Short mmCIF file of C-alpha atoms in Angstrom, two decimals:
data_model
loop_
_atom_site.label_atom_id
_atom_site.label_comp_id
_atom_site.label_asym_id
_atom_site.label_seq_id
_atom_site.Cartn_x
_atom_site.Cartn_y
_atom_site.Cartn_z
CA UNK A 1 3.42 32.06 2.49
CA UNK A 2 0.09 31.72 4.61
CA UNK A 3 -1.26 27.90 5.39
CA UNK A 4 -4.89 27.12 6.30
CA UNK A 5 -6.37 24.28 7.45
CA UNK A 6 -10.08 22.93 7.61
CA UNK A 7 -11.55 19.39 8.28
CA UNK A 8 -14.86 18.85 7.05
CA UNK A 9 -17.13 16.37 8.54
CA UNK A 10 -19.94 14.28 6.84
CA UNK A 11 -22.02 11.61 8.05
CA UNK A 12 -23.71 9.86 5.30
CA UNK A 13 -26.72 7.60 5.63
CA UNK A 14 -26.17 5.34 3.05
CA UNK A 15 -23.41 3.04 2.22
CA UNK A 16 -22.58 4.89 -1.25
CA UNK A 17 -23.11 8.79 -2.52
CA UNK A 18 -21.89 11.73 -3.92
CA UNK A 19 -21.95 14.99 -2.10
CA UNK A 20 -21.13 18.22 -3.67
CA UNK A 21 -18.65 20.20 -0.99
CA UNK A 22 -17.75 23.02 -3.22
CA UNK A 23 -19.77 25.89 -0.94
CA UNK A 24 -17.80 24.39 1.95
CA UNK A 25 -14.39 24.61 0.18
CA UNK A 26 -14.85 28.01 -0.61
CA UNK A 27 -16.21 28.99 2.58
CA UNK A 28 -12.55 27.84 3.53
CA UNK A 29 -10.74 29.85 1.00
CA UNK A 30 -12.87 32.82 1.91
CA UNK A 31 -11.31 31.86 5.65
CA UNK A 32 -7.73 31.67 4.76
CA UNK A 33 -7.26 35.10 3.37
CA UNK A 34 -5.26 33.56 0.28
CA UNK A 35 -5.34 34.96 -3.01
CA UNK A 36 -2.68 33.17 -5.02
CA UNK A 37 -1.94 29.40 -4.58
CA UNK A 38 -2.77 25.89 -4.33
CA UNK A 39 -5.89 24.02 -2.40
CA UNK A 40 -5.88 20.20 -1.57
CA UNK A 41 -8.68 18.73 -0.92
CA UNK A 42 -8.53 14.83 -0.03
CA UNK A 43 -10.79 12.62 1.65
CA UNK A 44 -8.99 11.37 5.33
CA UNK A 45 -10.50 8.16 4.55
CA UNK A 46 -9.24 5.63 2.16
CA UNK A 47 -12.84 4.14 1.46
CA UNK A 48 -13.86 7.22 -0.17
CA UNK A 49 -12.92 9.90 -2.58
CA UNK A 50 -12.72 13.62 -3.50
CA UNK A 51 -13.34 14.67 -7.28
CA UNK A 52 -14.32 16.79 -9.40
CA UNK A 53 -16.90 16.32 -12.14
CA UNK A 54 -20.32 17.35 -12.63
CA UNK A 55 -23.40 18.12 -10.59
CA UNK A 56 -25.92 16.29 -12.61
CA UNK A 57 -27.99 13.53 -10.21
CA UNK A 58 -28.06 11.00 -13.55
CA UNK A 59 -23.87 11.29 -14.12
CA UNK A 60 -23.75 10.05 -10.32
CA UNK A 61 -26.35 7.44 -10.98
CA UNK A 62 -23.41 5.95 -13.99
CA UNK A 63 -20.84 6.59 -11.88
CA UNK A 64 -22.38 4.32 -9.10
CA UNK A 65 -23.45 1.55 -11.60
CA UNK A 66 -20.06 1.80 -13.68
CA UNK A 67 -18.68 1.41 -10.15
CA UNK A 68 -20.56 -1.60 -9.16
CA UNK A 69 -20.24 -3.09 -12.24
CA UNK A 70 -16.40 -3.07 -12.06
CA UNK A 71 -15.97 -3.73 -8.54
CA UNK A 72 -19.29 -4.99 -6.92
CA UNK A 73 -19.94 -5.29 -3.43
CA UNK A 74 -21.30 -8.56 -3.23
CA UNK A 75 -20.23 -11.44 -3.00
CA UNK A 76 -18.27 -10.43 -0.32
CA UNK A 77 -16.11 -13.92 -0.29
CA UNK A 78 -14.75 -12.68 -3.35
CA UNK A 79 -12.47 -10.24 -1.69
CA UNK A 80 -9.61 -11.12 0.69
CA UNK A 81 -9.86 -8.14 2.13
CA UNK A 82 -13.04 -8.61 3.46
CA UNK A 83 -11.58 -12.27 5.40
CA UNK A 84 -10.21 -9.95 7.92
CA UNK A 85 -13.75 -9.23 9.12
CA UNK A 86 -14.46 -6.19 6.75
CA UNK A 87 -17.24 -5.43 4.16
CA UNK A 88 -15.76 -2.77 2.46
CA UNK A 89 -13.22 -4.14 -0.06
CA UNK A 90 -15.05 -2.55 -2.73
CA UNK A 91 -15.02 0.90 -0.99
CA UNK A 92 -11.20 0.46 -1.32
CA UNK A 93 -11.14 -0.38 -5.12
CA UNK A 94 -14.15 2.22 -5.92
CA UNK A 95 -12.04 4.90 -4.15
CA UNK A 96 -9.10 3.91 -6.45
CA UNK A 97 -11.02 4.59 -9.32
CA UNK A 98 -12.40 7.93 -8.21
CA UNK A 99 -9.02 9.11 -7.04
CA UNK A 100 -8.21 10.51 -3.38
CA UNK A 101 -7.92 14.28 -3.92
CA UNK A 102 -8.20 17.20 -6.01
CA UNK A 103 -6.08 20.14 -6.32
CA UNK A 104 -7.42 23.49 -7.29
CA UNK A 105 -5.64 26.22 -8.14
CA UNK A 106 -6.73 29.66 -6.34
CA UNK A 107 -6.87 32.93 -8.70
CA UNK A 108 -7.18 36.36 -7.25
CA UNK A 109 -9.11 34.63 -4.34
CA UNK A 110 -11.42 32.26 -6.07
CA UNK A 111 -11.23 28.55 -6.85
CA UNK A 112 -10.24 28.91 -10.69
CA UNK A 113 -12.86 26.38 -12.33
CA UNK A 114 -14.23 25.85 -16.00
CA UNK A 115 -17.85 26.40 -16.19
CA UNK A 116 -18.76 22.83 -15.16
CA UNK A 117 -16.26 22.12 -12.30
CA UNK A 118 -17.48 20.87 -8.88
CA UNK A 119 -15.88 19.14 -6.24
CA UNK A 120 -17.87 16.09 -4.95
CA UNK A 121 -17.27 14.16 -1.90
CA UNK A 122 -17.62 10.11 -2.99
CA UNK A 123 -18.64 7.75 -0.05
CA UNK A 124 -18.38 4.14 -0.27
CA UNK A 125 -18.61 3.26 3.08
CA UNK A 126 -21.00 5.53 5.06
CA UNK A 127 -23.09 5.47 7.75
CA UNK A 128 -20.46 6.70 9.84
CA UNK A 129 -18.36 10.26 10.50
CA UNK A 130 -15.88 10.70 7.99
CA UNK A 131 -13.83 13.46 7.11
CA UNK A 132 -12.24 15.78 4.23
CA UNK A 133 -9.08 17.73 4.75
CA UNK A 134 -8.98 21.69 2.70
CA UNK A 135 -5.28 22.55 2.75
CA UNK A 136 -4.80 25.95 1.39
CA UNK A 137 -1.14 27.16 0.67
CA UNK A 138 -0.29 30.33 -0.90
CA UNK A 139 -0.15 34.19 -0.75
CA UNK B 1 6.01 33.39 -3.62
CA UNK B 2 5.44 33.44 -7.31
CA UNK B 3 2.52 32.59 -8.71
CA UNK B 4 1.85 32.18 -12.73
CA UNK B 5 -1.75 31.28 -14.03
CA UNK B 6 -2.18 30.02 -18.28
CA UNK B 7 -4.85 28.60 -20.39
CA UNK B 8 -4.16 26.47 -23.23
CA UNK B 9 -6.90 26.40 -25.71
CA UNK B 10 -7.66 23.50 -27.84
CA UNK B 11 -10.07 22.29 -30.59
CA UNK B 12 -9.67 18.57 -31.28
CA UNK B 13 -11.29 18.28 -34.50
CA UNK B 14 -12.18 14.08 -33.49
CA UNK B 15 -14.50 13.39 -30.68
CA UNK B 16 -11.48 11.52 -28.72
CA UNK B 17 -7.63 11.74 -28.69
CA UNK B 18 -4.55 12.57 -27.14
CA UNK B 19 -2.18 14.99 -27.15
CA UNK B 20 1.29 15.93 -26.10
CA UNK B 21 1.04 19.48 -24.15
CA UNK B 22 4.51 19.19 -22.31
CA UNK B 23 6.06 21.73 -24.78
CA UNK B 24 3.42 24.40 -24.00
CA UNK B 25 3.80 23.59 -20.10
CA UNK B 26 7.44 24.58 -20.34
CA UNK B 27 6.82 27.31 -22.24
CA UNK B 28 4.57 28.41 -19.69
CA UNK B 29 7.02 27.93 -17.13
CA UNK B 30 10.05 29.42 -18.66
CA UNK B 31 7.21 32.65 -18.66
CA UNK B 32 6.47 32.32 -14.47
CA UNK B 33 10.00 32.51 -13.96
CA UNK B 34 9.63 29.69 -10.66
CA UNK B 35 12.52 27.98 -10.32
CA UNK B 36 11.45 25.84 -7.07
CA UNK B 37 8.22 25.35 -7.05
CA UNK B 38 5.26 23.32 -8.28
CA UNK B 39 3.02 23.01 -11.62
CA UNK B 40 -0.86 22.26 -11.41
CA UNK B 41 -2.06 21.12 -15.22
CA UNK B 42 -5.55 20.46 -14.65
CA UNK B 43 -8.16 20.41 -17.32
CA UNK B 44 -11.22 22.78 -16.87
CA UNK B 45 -13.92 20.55 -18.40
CA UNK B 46 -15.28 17.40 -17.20
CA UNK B 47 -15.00 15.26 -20.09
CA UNK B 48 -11.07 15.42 -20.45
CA UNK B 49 -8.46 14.32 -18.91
CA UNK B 50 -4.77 15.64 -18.28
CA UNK B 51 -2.33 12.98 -17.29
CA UNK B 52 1.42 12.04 -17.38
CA UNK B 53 2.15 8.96 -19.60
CA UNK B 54 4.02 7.68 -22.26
CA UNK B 55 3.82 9.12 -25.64
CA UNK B 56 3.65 6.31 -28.27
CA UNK B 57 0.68 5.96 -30.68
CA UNK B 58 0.37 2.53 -30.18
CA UNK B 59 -0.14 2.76 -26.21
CA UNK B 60 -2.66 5.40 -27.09
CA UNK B 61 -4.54 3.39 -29.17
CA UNK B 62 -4.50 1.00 -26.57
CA UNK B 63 -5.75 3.49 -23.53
CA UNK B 64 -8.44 4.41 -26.47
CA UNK B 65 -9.69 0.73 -27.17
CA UNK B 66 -9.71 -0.06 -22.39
CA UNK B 67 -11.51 3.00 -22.42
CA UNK B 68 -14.44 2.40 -25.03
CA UNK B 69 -14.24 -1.48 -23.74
CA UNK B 70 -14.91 -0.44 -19.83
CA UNK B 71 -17.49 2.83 -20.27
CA UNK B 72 -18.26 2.79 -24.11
CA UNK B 73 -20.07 5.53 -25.95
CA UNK B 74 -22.93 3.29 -27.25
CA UNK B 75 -25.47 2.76 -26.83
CA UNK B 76 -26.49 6.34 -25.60
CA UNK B 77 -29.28 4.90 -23.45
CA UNK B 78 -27.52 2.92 -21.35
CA UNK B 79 -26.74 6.33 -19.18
CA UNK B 80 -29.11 8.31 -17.30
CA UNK B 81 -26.84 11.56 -17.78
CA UNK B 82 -27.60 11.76 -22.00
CA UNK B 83 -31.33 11.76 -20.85
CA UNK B 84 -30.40 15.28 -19.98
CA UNK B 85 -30.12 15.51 -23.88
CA UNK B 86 -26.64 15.38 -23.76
CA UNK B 87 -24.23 12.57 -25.45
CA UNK B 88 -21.36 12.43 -23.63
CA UNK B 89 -22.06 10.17 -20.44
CA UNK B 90 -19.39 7.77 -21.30
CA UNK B 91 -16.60 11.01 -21.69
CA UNK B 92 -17.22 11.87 -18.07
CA UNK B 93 -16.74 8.40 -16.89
CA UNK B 94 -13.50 8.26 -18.99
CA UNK B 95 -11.72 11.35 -17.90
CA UNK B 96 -12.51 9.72 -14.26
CA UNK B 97 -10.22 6.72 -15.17
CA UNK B 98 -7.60 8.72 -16.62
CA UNK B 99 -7.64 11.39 -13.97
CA UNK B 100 -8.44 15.93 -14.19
CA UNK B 101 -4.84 17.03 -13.27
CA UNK B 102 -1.22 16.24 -12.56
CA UNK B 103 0.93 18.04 -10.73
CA UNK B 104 4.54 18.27 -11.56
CA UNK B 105 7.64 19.19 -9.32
CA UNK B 106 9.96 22.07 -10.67
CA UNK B 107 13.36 21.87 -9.95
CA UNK B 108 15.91 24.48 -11.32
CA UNK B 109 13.42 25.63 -13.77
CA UNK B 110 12.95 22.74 -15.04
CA UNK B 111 9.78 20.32 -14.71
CA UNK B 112 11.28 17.56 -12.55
CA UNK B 113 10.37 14.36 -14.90
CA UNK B 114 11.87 10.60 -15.25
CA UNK B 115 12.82 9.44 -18.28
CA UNK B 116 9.69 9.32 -20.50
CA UNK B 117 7.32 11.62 -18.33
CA UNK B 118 4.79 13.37 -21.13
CA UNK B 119 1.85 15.20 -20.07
CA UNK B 120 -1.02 14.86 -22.38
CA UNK B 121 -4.32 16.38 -22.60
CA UNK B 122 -7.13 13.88 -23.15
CA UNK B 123 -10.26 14.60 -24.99
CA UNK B 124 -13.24 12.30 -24.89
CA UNK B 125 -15.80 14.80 -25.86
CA UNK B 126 -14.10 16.99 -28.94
CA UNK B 127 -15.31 19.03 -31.93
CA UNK B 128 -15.29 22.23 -29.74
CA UNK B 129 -12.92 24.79 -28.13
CA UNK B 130 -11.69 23.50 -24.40
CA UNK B 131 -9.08 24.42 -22.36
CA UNK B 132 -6.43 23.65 -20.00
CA UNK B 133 -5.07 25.40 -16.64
CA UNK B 134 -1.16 26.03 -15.50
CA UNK B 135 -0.85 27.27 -12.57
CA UNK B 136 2.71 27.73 -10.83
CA UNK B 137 3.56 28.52 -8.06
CA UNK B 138 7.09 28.63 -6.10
CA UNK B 139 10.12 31.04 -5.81
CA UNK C 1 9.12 29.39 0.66
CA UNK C 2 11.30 26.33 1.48
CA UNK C 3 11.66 23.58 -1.20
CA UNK C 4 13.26 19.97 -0.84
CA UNK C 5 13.71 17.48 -3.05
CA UNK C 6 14.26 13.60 -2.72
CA UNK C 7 14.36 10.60 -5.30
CA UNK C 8 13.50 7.12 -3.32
CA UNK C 9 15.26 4.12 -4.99
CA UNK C 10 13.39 0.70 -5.71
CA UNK C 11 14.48 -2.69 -7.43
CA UNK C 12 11.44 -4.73 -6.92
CA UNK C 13 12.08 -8.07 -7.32
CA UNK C 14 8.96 -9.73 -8.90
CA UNK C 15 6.60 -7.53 -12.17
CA UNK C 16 4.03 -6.38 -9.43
CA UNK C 17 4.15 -5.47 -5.95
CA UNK C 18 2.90 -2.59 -3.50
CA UNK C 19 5.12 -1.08 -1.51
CA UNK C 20 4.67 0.93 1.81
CA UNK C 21 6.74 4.11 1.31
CA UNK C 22 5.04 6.00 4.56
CA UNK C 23 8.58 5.86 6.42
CA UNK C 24 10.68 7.40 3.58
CA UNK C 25 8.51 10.29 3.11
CA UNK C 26 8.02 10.67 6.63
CA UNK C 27 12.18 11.02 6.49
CA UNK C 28 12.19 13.39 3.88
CA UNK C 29 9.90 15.37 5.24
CA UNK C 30 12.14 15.90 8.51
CA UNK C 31 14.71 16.80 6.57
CA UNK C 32 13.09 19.30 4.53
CA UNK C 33 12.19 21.34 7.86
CA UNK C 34 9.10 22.24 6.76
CA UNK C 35 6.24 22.93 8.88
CA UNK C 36 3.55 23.83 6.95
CA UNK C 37 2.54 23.19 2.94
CA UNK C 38 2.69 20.43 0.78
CA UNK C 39 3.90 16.96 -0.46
CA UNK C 40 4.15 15.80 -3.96
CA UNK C 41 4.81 12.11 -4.34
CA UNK C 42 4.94 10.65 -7.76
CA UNK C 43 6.37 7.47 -9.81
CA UNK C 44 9.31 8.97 -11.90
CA UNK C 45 8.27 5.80 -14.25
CA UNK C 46 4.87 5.93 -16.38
CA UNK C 47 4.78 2.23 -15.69
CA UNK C 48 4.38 2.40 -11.79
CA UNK C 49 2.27 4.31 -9.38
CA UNK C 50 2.02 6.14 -6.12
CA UNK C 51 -1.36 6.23 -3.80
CA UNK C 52 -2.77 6.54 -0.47
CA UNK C 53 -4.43 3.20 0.80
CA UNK C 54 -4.60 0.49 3.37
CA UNK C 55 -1.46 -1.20 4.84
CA UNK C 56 -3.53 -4.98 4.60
CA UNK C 57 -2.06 -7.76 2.24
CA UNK C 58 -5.51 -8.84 1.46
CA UNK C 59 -6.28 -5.79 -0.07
CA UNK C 60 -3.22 -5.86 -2.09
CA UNK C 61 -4.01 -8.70 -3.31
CA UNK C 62 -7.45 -7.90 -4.29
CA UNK C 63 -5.94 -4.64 -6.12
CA UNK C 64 -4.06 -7.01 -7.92
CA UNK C 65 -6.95 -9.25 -9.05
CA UNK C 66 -8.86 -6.77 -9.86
CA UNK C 67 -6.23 -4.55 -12.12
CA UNK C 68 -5.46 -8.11 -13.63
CA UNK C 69 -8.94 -8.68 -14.50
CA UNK C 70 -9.50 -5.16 -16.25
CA UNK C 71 -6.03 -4.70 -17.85
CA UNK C 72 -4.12 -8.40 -18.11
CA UNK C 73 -1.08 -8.52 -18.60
CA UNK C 74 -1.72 -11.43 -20.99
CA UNK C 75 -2.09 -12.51 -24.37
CA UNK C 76 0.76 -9.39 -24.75
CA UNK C 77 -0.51 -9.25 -28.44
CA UNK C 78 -3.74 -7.73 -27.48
CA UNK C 79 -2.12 -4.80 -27.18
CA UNK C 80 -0.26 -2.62 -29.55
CA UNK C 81 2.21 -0.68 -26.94
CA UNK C 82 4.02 -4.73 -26.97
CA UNK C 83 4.11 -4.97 -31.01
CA UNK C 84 7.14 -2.19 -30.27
CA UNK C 85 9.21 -5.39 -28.51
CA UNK C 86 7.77 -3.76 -24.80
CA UNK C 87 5.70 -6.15 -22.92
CA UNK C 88 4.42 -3.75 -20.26
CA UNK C 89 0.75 -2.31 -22.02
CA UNK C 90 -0.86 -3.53 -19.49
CA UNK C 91 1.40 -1.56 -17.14
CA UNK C 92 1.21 1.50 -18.20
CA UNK C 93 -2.79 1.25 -18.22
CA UNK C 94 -3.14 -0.26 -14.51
CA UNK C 95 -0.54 3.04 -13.59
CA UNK C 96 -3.40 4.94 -14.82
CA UNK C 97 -6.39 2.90 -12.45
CA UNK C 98 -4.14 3.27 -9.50
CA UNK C 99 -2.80 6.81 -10.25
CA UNK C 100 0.68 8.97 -10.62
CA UNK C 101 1.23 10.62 -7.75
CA UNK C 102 -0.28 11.72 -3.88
CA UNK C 103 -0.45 15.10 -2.96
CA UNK C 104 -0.20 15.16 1.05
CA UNK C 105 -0.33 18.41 3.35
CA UNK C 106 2.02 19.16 5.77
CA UNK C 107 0.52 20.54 9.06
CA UNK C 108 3.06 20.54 11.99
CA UNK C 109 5.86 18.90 10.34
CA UNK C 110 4.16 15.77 9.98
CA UNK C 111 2.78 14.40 7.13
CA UNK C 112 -1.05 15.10 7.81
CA UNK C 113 -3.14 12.42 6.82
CA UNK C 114 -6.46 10.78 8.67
CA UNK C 115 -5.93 7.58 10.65
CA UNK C 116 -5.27 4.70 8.14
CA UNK C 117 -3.53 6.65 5.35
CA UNK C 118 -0.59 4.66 4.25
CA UNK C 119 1.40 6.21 1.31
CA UNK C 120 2.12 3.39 -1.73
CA UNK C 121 4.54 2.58 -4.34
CA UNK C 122 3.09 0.46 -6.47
CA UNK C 123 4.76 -1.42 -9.52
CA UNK C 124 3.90 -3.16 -12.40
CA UNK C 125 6.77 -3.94 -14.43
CA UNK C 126 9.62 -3.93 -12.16
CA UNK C 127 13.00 -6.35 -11.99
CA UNK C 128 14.35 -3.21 -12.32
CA UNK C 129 15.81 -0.24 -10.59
CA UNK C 130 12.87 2.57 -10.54
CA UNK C 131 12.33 5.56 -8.43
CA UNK C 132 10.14 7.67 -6.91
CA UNK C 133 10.04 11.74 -6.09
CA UNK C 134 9.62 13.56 -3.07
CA UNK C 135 8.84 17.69 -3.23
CA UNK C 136 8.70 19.38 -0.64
CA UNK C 137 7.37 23.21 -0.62
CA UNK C 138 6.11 25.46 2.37
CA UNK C 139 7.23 27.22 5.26
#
């Protein structure tokens, strides 16, 4: 069974977006020589998500209002969370709801995806270096 | 390592429902032969859902009624994405609550569930031909 | 291809609760051997979860709130799962917000996460003996 490991690094200049890694992911499969087998792909961060959904700029403009809508970032007093000096309760919650990884299955060297399957990168905390782990396993 | 790769084709005649696809996941892995291993069930479109829960009508009807209560289908125009011409905003937001994929552990052959474990495919955007991956892989 | 496989035992004394479970995976995973590959974690119970988050009670407690708010557990005839003699509905739907399962890679024998990522059992219908599995798969 080969392994491969990749970190990819994003520093995004606004508090909230989505970012579509998928040419990044596969430039990792394309490195790890595997064929057969599973990637994960989770964000190292627990204010922020990996998923997979659709590259269309006004989906991501719902997601970010259905987002705020069900867990807004202000008022800030109404999180506990944020009483230990944080801002970034939210982030937590909207990461929840966006889920932490995604796991792809590789086919004869290629990520096998339907015909609308991307993998985004969700921030809800940014303006800082944060991270995505690619964990390939297979043959 | 074994690896084992099936679609499952479906064409829910409603434009949401659920269904119970755990027989055709053990089919498919009585067919890879894995006995230790794991299964990804993903779906490969972007308006359904594949998830493990329980199956009883009435707890569907419920997930159905929290779904269309938190991102509802109407009106259209509330969504930037169905200016694209499309109708099916609210679908996309859905199968983000109820998740792409699970990923099940096999254990003797077997899929390695509790009690009342179920994997269902969920639709949110029917009336056409979609499909679901399996993908095993193990010894 | 190694495999290893662990059920985790919980009897959690109250309906809802989050649970760190970092240690016991961390355990399972030295005893599996493995150096490199992957982690499934999941609830064996459709009315529980498992995710990656922050260790910080405030947060839990904001989860809480927040689930609570989108999925009470109260007036139990609101939902038809209950008119079966079950009172857990709203269970079963907040297992869906918060997830099944956590797929973690294994790098180095250690479970290889980014710096704050704290493995969770969460539960929301417990007073009851429930459990959680570990598989293990890799080299």
């Amino acid at each position: 069974m080969k392994s491969y490991r990749k970190e990819l690094w994003f520093n995004i200049p606004t508090r909230r977006a989505f970012l579509n890694i998928t040419p990044e992911v596969e430039e990792a499969l394309a490195e790890s020589g595997v064929r057969e087998g599973l990637a994960l792909v989770n964000a190292m961060h627990i204010s922020a998500s990996v998923f997979i959904n659709d590259d269309e700029p006004g989906l991501h403009h719902d997601f970010d209002t259905w987002l705020e809508k069900l867990a807004p970032h202000e008022p800030l007093r109404q999180y506990r969370h944020n009483d230990t000096g944080e801002d970034n309760a939210d982030a937590h919650i909207k990461r929840q709801m966006m889920g932490r990884e995604a796991v792809v299955a590789i086919t004869d060297g290629k990520l096998d995806f339907g015909p609308w399957e991307q993998i985004f990168y969700g921030e809800f905390d940014g303006r800082r270096k944060k991270r995505v782990l690619v964990k390939i396993i297979g043959d």
